[in-house]
CSV table of C-alpha atoms in Angstrom, one decimal:
chain,number,residue,atom,x,y,z
D,968,MET,CA,0.0,0.0,0.0
D,969,SER,CA,1.5,3.3,-1.0
D,970,GLU,CA,1.7,6.4,1.2
D,971,ASP,CA,-1.0,8.0,-0.9
D,972,ASP,CA,-3.3,5.0,-0.3
D,973,ARG,CA,-2.7,5.2,3.4
D,974,ALA,CA,-3.4,8.9,3.4
D,975,ILE,CA,-6.7,8.4,1.6
D,976,ALA,CA,-7.7,5.6,4.0
D,977,ARG,CA,-6.9,7.8,7.0
D,978,GLU,CA,-8.8,10.7,5.5
D,979,ARG,CA,-11.9,8.5,5.0
D,980,VAL,CA,-11.8,7.4,8.6
D,981,ILE,CA,-11.3,11.0,9.9
D,982,GLU,CA,-14.3,12.2,7.8
D,983,SER,CA,-16.3,9.4,9.3
D,984,MET,CA,-15.2,10.6,12.8
D,985,GLU,CA,-16.4,14.1,11.9
D,986,GLN,CA,-19.8,12.7,11.1
D,987,SER,CA,-19.9,10.6,14.2
D,988,ALA,CA,-19.0,13.5,16.4
D,989,GLU,CA,-22.2,15.3,15.3
D,990,VAL,CA,-24.3,12.3,16.3
D,991,TYR,CA,-22.8,12.5,19.8
D,992,GLY,CA,-23.5,16.3,20.1
D,993,LEU,CA,-20.0,17.4,19.2
D,994,SER,CA,-18.8,19.6,16.4
D,995,ARG,CA,-17.4,18.3,13.1
D,996,SER,CA,-14.1,20.0,14.1
D,997,ALA,CA,-14.0,17.9,17.3
D,998,GLY,CA,-14.3,14.7,15.1
D,999,ARG,CA,-11.5,15.9,12.8
D,1000,ILE,CA,-9.2,16.9,15.7
D,1001,TYR,CA,-9.8,13.6,17.4
D,1002,GLY,CA,-9.2,11.8,14.2
D,1003,VAL,CA,-5.9,13.6,13.5
D,1004,LEU,CA,-4.7,12.8,17.0
D,1005,TYR,CA,-5.9,9.2,16.7
D,1006,PHE,CA,-3.7,8.6,13.7
D,1007,SER,CA,-0.7,10.7,15.0
D,1008,GLU,CA,2.3,8.7,16.0
D,1009,GLU,CA,3.4,11.4,18.4
D,1010,PRO,CA,1.5,13.8,20.7
D,1011,LEU,CA,0.6,17.1,19.0
D,1012,SER,CA,0.6,20.7,20.2
D,1013,ILE,CA,-2.0,23.3,19.4
D,1014,PRO,CA,0.2,24.9,16.7
D,1015,GLU,CA,0.8,21.4,15.1
D,1016,LEU,CA,-3.0,20.8,15.2
D,1017,VAL,CA,-3.5,24.1,13.5
D,1018,ASP,CA,-1.1,23.0,10.7
D,1019,GLU,CA,-2.7,19.6,10.4
D,1020,THR,CA,-6.4,20.7,10.4
D,1021,GLY,CA,-6.3,24.3,9.1
D,1022,TYR,CA,-8.5,25.4,12.0
D,1023,ALA,CA,-7.9,28.6,13.9
D,1024,LYS,CA,-5.9,28.4,17.1
D,1025,SER,CA,-9.0,29.5,19.1
D,1026,THR,CA,-11.0,26.6,17.5
D,1027,ILE,CA,-8.3,24.1,18.4
D,1028,SER,CA,-8.1,25.5,21.9
D,1029,ASN,CA,-11.8,25.2,22.5
D,1030,VAL,CA,-12.2,21.8,21.0
D,1031,THR,CA,-9.2,20.3,22.8
D,1032,ARG,CA,-10.6,21.6,26.1
D,1033,THR,CA,-13.9,19.9,25.4
D,1034,LEU,CA,-12.3,16.7,24.2
D,1035,THR,CA,-10.1,16.6,27.2
D,1036,ARG,CA,-13.0,17.1,29.6
D,1037,ILE,CA,-15.0,14.2,28.1
D,1038,GLY,CA,-11.9,11.9,28.0
D,1039,MET,CA,-11.5,11.6,24.3
D,1040,ILE,CA,-8.0,13.1,24.3
D,1041,HIS,CA,-5.3,13.5,27.0
D,1042,ARG,CA,-3.4,16.7,27.7
D,1043,ARG,CA,0.2,16.5,28.8
D,1044,SER,CA,3.3,18.8,29.1
D,1045,SER,CA,5.9,18.5,26.4
D,1046,GLU,CA,8.9,16.3,27.1
D,1047,GLY,CA,11.8,17.9,28.9
D,1048,GLY,CA,9.5,20.0,31.1
D,1049,GLY,CA,8.7,22.5,28.4
D,1050,ARG,CA,5.7,24.8,28.6
D,1051,ARG,CA,4.0,23.6,25.4
D,1052,VAL,CA,1.0,21.4,26.0
D,1053,GLN,CA,0.6,18.3,23.8
D,1054,TYR,CA,-2.4,16.1,23.2
D,1055,THR,CA,-2.9,12.4,22.5
D,1056,ALA,CA,-6.1,10.5,21.6
D,1057,GLU,CA,-7.7,8.0,23.8
D,1058,ARG,CA,-7.4,5.0,21.5
D,1059,GLU,CA,-9.7,2.7,23.6
D,1060,VAL,CA,-12.9,3.6,21.7
D,1061,TRP,CA,-15.0,1.3,23.9
D,1062,PHE,CA,-14.0,3.4,26.9
D,1063,ILE,CA,-15.2,6.5,25.1
D,1064,LEU,CA,-18.5,4.9,24.0
D,1065,GLN,CA,-19.1,3.8,27.6
D,1066,ASP,CA,-18.6,7.3,28.8
D,1067,VAL,CA,-21.0,8.6,26.1
D,1068,PHE,CA,-23.6,6.0,27.1
D,1069,GLN,CA,-23.3,7.1,30.8
D,1070,GLN,CA,-23.3,10.8,30.2
D,1071,TYR,CA,-25.6,11.3,27.3
D,1072,VAL,CA,-27.6,8.3,26.3
D,1073,GLN,CA,-28.5,7.2,29.8
D,1074,ARG,CA,-29.6,10.7,30.7
D,1075,GLU,CA,-31.8,11.0,27.6
D,1076,ILE,CA,-33.4,7.6,28.3
D,1077,GLN,CA,-34.1,8.5,31.9
D,1078,THR,CA,-35.7,11.8,30.8
D,1079,THR,CA,-37.9,10.1,28.3
D,1080,LEU,CA,-38.9,7.4,30.8
D,1081,ARG,CA,-39.9,10.0,33.3
D,1082,THR,CA,-42.0,11.8,30.7
D,1083,VAL,CA,-43.6,8.6,29.5
D,1084,GLN,CA,-44.4,7.5,33.1
D,1085,ARG,CA,-46.0,11.0,33.9
D,1086,ALA,CA,-48.1,10.8,30.7
D,1087,GLN,CA,-49.1,7.2,31.7
D,1088,ALA,CA,-50.2,8.4,35.1
D,1089,GLN,CA,-52.2,11.3,33.7
D,1090,LEU,CA,-54.2,9.3,31.2
D,1091,PRO,CA,-57.9,8.9,31.8
D,1092,GLU,CA,-59.1,5.4,32.5
D,1093,ASP,CA,-61.0,5.2,29.2
D,1094,SER,CA,-57.8,5.7,27.1
D,1095,GLU,CA,-57.2,2.1,26.3
D,1096,ASN,CA,-55.4,2.7,23.0
D,1097,GLU,CA,-53.1,5.4,24.4
D,1098,THR,CA,-52.5,3.4,27.6
D,1099,GLU,CA,-51.4,0.4,25.5
D,1100,ARG,CA,-49.1,2.3,23.3
D,1101,ILE,CA,-47.5,4.3,26.2
D,1102,GLU,CA,-47.0,1.0,28.1
D,1103,GLU,CA,-45.2,-0.5,25.1
D,1104,LEU,CA,-43.0,2.6,24.8
D,1105,ARG,CA,-42.2,2.5,28.5
D,1106,GLU,CA,-41.2,-1.2,28.3
D,1107,THR,CA,-39.0,-0.5,25.3
D,1108,TYR,CA,-37.2,2.4,27.1
D,1109,GLU,CA,-36.8,0.2,30.2
D,1110,ASP,CA,-35.2,-2.5,28.0
D,1111,LEU,CA,-33.0,0.1,26.4
D,1112,GLN,CA,-32.0,1.5,29.8
D,1113,GLU,CA,-30.9,-2.0,30.8
D,1114,ILE,CA,-28.9,-2.5,27.6
D,1115,VAL,CA,-27.1,0.8,28.0
D,1116,THR,CA,-26.4,0.0,31.6
D,1117,LEU,CA,-24.9,-3.4,30.6
D,1118,ALA,CA,-22.9,-1.8,27.8
D,1119,SER,CA,-21.6,0.8,30.3
D,1120,ASP,CA,-20.6,-1.7,33.0
D,1121,PHE,CA,-18.8,-4.4,30.9
D,1122,THR,CA,-15.9,-4.4,28.5
D,1123,ALA,CA,-16.6,-5.2,24.9
D,1124,ALA,CA,-14.9,-8.6,25.3
D,1125,GLU,CA,-17.1,-9.4,28.3
D,1126,LEU,CA,-20.3,-8.5,26.4
D,1127,ARG,CA,-19.1,-10.5,23.4
D,1128,ASP,CA,-18.4,-13.5,25.6
D,1129,ALA,CA,-21.8,-13.2,27.3
D,1130,LEU,CA,-23.6,-13.0,23.9
D,1131,GLU,CA,-21.7,-15.9,22.5
D,1132,SER,CA,-22.5,-18.1,25.5
D,1133,TYR,CA,-26.1,-17.2,25.4
D,1134,ASP,CA,-28.1,-20.3,24.5
D,1135,ARG,CA,-31.2,-19.5,22.4
């Protein structure tokens, strides 16, 4: 595989990361910066990220602060005790997804469940059709909550082993 082929493959993955970032409520620039760091062999500083991405220094600074806060990248001082801060990507993607499940998905599920339960409690007794549909929705969200909890508590390998040992 030539260097051009590797660069094309990297760029495709980084573009996918940009799109994924939006799904998780982050900016496309967060996805690109994470992708650049993910493929980088060495930690990168803000000026190096500016060169790699073409984004303004202020954008890089804001995005790296956000990505550091949510655990997608790690901040460290440059080698030799220098003042320049460098960043590396968290490469254990399952860890990142678990964090997203816990911080965002779980919260959204809980909010929806509370709303569904309140609506269910407020329905008049003669609302058979609505009661049935809301009950189905509540059960689905309770199942989803259990799945997200399991995904948050176990490693990918543990979940895979459990699913493979499940006897239908």
